mmCIF file of C-alpha atoms in Angstrom:
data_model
loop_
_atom_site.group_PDB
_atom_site.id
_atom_site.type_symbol
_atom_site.label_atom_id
_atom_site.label_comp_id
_atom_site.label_asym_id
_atom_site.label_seq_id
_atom_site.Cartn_x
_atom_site.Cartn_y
_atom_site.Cartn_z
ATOM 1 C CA UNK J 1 148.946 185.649 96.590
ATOM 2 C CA UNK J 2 146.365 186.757 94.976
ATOM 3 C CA UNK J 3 145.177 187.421 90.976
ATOM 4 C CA UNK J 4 144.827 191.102 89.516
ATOM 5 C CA UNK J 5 140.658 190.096 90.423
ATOM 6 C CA UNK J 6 141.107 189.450 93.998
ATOM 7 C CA UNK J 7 140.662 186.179 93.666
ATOM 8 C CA UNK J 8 142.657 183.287 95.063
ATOM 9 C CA UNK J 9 145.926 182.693 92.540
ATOM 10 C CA UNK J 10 146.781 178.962 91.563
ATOM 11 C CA UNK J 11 148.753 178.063 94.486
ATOM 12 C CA UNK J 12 146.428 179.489 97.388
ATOM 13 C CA UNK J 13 143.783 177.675 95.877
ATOM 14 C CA UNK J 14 145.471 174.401 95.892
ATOM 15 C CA UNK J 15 146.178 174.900 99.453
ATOM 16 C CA UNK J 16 142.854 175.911 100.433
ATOM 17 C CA UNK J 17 141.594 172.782 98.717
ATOM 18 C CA UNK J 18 144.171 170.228 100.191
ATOM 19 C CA UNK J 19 142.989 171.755 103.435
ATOM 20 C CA UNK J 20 139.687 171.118 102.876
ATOM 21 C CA UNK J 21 139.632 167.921 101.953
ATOM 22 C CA UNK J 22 141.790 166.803 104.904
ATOM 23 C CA UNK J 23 139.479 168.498 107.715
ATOM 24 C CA UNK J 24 136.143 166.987 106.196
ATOM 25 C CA UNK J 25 137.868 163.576 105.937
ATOM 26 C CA UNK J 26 138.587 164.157 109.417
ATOM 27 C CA UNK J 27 135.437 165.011 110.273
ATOM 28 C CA UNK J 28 133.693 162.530 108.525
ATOM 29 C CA UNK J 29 135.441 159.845 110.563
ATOM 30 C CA UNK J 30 134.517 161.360 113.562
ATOM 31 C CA UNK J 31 130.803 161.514 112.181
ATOM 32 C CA UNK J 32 130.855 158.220 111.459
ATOM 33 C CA UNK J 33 131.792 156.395 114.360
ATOM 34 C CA UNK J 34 128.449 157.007 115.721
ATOM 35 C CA UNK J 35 128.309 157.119 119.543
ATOM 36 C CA UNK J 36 126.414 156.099 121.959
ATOM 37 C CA UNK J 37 125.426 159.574 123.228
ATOM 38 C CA UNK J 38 124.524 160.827 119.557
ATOM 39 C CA UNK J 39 121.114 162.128 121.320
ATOM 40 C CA UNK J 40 119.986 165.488 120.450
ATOM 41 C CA UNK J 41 121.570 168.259 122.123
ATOM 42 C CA UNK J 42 119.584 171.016 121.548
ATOM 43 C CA UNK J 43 116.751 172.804 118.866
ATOM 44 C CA UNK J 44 116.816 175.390 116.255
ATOM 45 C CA UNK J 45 113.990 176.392 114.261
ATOM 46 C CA UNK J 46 111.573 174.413 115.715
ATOM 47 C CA UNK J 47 111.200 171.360 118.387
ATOM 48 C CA UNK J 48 111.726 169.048 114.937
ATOM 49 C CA UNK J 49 115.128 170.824 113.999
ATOM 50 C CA UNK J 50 117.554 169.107 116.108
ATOM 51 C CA UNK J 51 121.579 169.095 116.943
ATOM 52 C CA UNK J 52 122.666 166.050 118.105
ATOM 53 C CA UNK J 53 126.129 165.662 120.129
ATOM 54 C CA UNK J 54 127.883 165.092 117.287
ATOM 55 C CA UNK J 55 127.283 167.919 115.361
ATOM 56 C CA UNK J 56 128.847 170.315 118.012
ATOM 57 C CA UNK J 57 131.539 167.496 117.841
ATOM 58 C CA UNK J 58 132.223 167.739 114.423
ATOM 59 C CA UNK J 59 132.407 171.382 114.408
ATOM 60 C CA UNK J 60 134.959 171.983 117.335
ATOM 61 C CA UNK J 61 137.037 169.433 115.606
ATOM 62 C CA UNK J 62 136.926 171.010 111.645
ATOM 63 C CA UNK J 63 137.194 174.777 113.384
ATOM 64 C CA UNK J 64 140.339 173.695 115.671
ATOM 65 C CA UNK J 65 141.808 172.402 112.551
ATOM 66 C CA UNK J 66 140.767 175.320 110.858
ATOM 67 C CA UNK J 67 142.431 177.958 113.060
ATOM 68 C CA UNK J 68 145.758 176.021 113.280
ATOM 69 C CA UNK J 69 146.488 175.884 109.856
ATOM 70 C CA UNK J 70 144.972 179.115 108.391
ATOM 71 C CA UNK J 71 144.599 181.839 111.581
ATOM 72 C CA UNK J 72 144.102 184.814 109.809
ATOM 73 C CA UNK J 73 140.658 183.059 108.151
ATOM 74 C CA UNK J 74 137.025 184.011 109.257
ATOM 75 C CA UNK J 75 134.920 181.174 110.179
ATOM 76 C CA UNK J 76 130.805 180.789 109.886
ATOM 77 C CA UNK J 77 129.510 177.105 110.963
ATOM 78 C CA UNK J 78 125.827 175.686 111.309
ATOM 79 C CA UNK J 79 126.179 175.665 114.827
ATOM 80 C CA UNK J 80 126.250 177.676 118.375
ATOM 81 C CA UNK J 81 129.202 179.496 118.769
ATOM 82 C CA UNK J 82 130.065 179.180 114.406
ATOM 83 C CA UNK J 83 131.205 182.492 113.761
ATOM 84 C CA UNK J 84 134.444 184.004 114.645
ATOM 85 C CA UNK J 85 136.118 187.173 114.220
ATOM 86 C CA UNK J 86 136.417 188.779 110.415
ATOM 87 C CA UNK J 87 138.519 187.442 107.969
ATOM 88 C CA UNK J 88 142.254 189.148 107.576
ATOM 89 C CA UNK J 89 142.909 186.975 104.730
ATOM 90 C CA UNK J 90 139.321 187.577 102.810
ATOM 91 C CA UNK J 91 138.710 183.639 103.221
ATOM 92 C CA UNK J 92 135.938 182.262 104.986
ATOM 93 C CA UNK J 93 135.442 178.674 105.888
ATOM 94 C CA UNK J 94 131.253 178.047 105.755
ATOM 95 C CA UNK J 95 131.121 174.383 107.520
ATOM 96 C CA UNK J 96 127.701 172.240 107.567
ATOM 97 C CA UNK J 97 129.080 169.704 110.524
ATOM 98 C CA UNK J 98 126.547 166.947 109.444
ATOM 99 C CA UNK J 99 124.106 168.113 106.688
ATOM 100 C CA UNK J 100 121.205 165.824 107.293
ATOM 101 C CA UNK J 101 121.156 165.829 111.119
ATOM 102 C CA UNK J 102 117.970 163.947 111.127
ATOM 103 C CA UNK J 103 118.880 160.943 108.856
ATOM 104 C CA UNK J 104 121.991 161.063 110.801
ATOM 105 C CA UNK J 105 119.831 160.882 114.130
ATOM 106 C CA UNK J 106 118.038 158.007 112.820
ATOM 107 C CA UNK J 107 120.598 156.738 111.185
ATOM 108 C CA UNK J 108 118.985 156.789 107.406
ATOM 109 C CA UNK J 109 122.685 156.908 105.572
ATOM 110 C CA UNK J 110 121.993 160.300 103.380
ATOM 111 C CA UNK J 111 123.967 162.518 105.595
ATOM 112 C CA UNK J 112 127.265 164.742 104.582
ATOM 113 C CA UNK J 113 130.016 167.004 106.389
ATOM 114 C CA UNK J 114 130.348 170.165 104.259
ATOM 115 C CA UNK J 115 133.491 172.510 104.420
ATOM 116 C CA UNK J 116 134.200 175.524 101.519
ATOM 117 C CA UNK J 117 136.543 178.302 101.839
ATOM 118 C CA UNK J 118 134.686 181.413 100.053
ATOM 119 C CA UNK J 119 135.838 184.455 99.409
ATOM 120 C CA UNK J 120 133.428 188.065 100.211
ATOM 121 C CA UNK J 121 131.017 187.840 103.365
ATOM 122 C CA UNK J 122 128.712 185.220 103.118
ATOM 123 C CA UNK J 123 125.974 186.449 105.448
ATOM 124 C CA UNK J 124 125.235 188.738 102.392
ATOM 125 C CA UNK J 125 123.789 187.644 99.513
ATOM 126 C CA UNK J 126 125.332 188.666 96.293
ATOM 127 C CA UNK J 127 129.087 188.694 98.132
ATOM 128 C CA UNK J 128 130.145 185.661 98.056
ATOM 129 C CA UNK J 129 131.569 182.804 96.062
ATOM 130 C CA UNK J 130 133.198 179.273 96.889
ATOM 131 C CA UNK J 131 136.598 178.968 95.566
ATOM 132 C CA UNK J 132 137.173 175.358 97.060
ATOM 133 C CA UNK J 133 134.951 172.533 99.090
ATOM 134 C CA UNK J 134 134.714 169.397 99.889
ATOM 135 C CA UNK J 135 131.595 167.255 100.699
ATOM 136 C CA UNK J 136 132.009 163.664 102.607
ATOM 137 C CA UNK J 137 129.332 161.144 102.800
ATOM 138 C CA UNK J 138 130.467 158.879 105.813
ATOM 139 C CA UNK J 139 127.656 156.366 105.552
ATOM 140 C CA UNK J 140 128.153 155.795 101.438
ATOM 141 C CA UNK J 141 132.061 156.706 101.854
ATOM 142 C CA UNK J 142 131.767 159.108 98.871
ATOM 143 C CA UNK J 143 133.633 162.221 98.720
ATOM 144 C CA UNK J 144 133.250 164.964 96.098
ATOM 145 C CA UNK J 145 135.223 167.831 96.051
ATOM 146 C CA UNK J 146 135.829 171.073 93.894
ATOM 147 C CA UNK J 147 138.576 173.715 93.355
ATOM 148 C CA UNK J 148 137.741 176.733 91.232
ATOM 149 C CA UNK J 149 138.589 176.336 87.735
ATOM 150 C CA UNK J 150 139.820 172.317 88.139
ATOM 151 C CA UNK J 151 136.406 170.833 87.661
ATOM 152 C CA UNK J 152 134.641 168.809 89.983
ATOM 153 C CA UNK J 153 135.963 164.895 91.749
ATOM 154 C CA UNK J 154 134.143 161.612 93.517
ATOM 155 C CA UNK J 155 135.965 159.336 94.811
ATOM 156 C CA UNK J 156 134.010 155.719 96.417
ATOM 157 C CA UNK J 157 136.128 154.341 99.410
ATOM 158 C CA UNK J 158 139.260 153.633 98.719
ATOM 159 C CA UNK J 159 138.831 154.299 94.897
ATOM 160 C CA UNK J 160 140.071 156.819 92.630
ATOM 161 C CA UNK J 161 139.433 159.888 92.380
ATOM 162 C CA UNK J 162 136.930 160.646 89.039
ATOM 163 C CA UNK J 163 136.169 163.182 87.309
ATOM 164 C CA UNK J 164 132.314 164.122 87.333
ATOM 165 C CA UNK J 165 129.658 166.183 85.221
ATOM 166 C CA UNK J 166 125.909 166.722 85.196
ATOM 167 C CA UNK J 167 123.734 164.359 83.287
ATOM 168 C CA UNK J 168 123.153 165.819 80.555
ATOM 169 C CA UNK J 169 118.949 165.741 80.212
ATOM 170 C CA UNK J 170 118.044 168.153 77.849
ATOM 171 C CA UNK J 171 113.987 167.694 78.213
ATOM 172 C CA UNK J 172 112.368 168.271 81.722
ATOM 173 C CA UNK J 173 109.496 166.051 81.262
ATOM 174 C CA UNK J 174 112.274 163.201 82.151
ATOM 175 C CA UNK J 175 113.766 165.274 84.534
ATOM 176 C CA UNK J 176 114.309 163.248 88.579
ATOM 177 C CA UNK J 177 113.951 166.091 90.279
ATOM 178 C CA UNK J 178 115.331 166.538 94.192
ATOM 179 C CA UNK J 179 113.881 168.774 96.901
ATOM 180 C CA UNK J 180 113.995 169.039 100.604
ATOM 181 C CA UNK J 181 111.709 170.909 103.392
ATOM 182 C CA UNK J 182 111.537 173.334 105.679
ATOM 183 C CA UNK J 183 111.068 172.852 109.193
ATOM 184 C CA UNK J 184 108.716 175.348 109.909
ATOM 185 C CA UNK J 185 105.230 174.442 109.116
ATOM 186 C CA UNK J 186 103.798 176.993 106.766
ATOM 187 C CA UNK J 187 106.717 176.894 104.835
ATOM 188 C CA UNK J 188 106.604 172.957 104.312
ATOM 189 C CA UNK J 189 102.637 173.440 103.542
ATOM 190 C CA UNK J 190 103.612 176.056 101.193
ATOM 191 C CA UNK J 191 106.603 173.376 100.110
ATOM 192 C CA UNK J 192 103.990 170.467 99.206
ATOM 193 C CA UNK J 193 101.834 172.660 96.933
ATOM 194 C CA UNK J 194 104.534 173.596 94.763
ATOM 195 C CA UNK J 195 105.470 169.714 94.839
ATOM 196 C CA UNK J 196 102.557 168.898 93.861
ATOM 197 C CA UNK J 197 102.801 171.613 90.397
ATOM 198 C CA UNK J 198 106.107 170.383 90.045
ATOM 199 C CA UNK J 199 105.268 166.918 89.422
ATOM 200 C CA UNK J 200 102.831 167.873 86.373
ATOM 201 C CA UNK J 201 106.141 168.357 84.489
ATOM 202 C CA UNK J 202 108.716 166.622 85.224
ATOM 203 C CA UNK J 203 109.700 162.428 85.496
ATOM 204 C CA UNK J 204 109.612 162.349 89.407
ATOM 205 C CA UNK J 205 110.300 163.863 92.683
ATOM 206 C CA UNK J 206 113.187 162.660 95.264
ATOM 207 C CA UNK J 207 113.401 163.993 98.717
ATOM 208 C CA UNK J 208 116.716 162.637 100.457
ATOM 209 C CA UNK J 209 117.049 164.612 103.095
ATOM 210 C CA UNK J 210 120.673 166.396 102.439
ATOM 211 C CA UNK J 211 121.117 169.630 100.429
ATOM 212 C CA UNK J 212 124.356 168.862 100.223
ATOM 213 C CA UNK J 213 123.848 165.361 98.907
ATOM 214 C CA UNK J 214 121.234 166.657 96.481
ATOM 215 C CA UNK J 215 123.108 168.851 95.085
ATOM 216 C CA UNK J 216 126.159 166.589 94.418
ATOM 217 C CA UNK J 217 124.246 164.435 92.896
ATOM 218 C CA UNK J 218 122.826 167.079 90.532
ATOM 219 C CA UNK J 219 127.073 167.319 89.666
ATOM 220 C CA UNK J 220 127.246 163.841 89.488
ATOM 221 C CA UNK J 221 124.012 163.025 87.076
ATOM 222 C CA UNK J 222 122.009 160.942 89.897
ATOM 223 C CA UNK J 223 119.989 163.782 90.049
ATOM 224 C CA UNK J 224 118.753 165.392 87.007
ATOM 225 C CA UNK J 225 117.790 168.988 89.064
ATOM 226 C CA UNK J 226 117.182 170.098 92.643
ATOM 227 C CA UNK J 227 115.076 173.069 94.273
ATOM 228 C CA UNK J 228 114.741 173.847 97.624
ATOM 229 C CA UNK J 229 113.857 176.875 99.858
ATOM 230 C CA UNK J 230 115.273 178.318 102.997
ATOM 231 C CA UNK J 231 118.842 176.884 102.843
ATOM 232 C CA UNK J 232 122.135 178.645 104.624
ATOM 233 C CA UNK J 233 125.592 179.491 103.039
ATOM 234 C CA UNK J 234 126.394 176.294 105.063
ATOM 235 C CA UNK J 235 123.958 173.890 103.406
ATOM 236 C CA UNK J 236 124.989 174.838 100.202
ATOM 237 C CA UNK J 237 128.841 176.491 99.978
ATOM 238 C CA UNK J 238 130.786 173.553 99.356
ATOM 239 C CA UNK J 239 128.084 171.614 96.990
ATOM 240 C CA UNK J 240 127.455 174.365 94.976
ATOM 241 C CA UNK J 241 131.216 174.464 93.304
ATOM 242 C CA UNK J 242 131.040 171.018 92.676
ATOM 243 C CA UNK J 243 127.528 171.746 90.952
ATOM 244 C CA UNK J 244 129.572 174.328 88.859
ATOM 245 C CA UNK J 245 132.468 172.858 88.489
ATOM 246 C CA UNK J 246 130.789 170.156 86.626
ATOM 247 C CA UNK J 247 129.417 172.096 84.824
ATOM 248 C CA UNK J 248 125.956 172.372 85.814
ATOM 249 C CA UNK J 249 124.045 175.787 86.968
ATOM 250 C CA UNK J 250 123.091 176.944 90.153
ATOM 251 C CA UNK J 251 120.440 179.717 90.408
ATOM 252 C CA UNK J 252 118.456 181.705 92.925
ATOM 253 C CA UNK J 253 115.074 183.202 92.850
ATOM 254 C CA UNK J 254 112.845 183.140 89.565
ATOM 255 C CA UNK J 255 109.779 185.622 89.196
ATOM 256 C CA UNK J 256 106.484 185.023 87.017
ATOM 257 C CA UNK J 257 108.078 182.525 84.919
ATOM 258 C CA UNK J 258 111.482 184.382 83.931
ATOM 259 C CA UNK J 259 114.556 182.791 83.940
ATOM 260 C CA UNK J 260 116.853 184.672 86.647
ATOM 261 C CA UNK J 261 120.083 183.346 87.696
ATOM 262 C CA UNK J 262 121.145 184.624 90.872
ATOM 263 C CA UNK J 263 124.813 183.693 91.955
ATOM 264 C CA UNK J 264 125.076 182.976 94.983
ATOM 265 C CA UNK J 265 121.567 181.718 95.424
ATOM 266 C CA UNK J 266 119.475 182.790 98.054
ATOM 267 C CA UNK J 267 117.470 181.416 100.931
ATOM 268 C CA UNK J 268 114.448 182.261 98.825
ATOM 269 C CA UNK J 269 115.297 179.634 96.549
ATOM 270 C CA UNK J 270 118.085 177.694 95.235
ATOM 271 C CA UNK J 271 117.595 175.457 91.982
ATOM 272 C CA UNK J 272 120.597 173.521 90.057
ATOM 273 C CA UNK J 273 120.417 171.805 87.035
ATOM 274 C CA UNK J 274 122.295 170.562 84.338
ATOM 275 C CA UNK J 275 122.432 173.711 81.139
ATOM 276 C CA UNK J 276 120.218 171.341 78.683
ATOM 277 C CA UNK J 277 117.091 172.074 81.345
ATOM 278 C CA UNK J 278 118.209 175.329 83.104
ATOM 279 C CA UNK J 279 115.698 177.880 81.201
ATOM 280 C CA UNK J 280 112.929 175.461 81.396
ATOM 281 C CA UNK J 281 113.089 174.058 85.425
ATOM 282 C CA UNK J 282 113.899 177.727 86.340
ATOM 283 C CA UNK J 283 110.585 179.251 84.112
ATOM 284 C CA UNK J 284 108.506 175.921 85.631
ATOM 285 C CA UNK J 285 109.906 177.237 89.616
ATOM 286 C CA UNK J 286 108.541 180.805 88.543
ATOM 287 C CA UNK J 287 104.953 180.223 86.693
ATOM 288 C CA UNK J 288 104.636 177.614 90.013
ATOM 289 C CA UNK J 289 105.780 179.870 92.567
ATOM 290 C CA UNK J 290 103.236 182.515 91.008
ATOM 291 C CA UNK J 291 100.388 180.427 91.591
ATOM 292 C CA UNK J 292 101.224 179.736 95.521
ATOM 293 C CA UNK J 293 102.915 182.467 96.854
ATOM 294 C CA UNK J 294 104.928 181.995 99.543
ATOM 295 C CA UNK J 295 104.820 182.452 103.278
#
């Protein structure tokens, strides 16, 4: 059922999250009992972007599941062969099989499995939402998840379930501020000068190698804020609910050093933050990205 909006109602929401949660858990175990063929399989972007074994693994598995308990729902994964026929339902399930393939592939334990059911199309920007996700760490054995409206949950191992927010910094200058890069080259050139701006005004710069990751822990208060550019619905679907669901804001692309927030965020840019820091970190990505335009 759905609300006069279009949107999800209570109970299909609850579903979609329970579902959630139990194919990342699933998939997570599968990620974690690394193999001994884990070798990369194949490359994307660049001879640097790999897929290892598992990741075409771990999405079979989390789209079988998929399809068996929700048919009529569209499907978009990181991988070859992630798309599927449009949605009948007006769900879509965007899946990151292991966010942070490379940690993963040298096994650095910063690496996630992301599944979020959104509703619109989320090749487009601007037409789509997450209305539930889950993200699973298996190295760390955290799991956060998010259902629209029912704010945002960790749980550690076999612990309980917690409720989470952002940390609350309300002056950049102490921000810890996360960021990834791009695997192309004059992207991750372009990447380094505006890290190196960036660090003029804020407490410090983390790179840990997982969108996904990063952004929980913008939800969680590890991380204070997070930019990167050039991520997919996948790297960001599921994370991004839990960034709003606890409260924090997620925004897209920011031009000559006004505050624009863009929902969903684009591949452009995507910042989060917690509200005390939004207007500032979003007018420092735009009077930055004025002085190095981008690639």
């Amino acid at each position: 059922m759905r609300d006069d909006g279009g949107m999800p109602s209570g109970s299909e929401l609850a579903a979609l999250g329970s579902t959630a949660l139990s194919v990342t858990l699933e998939a997570a175990a599968l990620v974690g009992d690394r193999p001994e063929d884990l070798g990369v399989a194949a490359t994307k972007s660049s001879r640097t972007d790999v897929v290892t074994v598992m990741d075409q693994r771990a999405q079979a598995l989390i789209r079988s599941r998929l399809e068996r308990a929700r048919p009529g729902d569209a499907f978009l994964g990181e991988e070859e062969g992630g798309t599927s026929a449009p949605s009948t339902t007006g769900i879509t399930w965007v899946v990151d099989p292991i966010d942070g393939t490379v940690n993963y592939l040298y096994d650095i334990p910063a690496y996630a499995v992301s599944v979020a059911a959104v509703t619109g199309d989320p090749t487009t920007p601007g037409a789509w939402r997450p209305v539930a996700g889950v993200v699973a760490a298996p190295a760390s054995g955290e799991v956060f998840r998010a259902t629209l409206g029912e704010g945002a949950w960790r749980r550690r191992g076999d612990g309980p379930w917690t409720r989470i927010g952002h940390s609350g910094c309300d002056d950049l200058g102490l921000a810890l501020v996360g960021t990834g890069f791009h695997y192309t080259v004059a992207v991750r050139q372009w990447q380094a000068r505006i890290v190196t701006d960036i660090l003029a005004g804020v407490r410090d710069i983390r790179r840990i190698g997982s969108a996904a990751l990063d952004l929980c822990h913008v939800a969680d208060g590890c991380l204070d804020a997070y930019f990167e550019r050039g991520l997919n619905p996948w790297d960001l679907a599921a994370a991004w609910l839990v960034v709003t669901e606890a409260g924090g804001v997620v925004g897209g692309p920011v031009t000559g050093g006004e505050t624009v927030h863009v929902a969903p965020p684009q591949r452009d840019l995507v910042w989060a933050s917690g509200p005390g820091i939004a207007d500032d970190f979003a007018a420092l990505l735009g009077r930055t990205a004025a002085r190095h335009p981008g690639p």
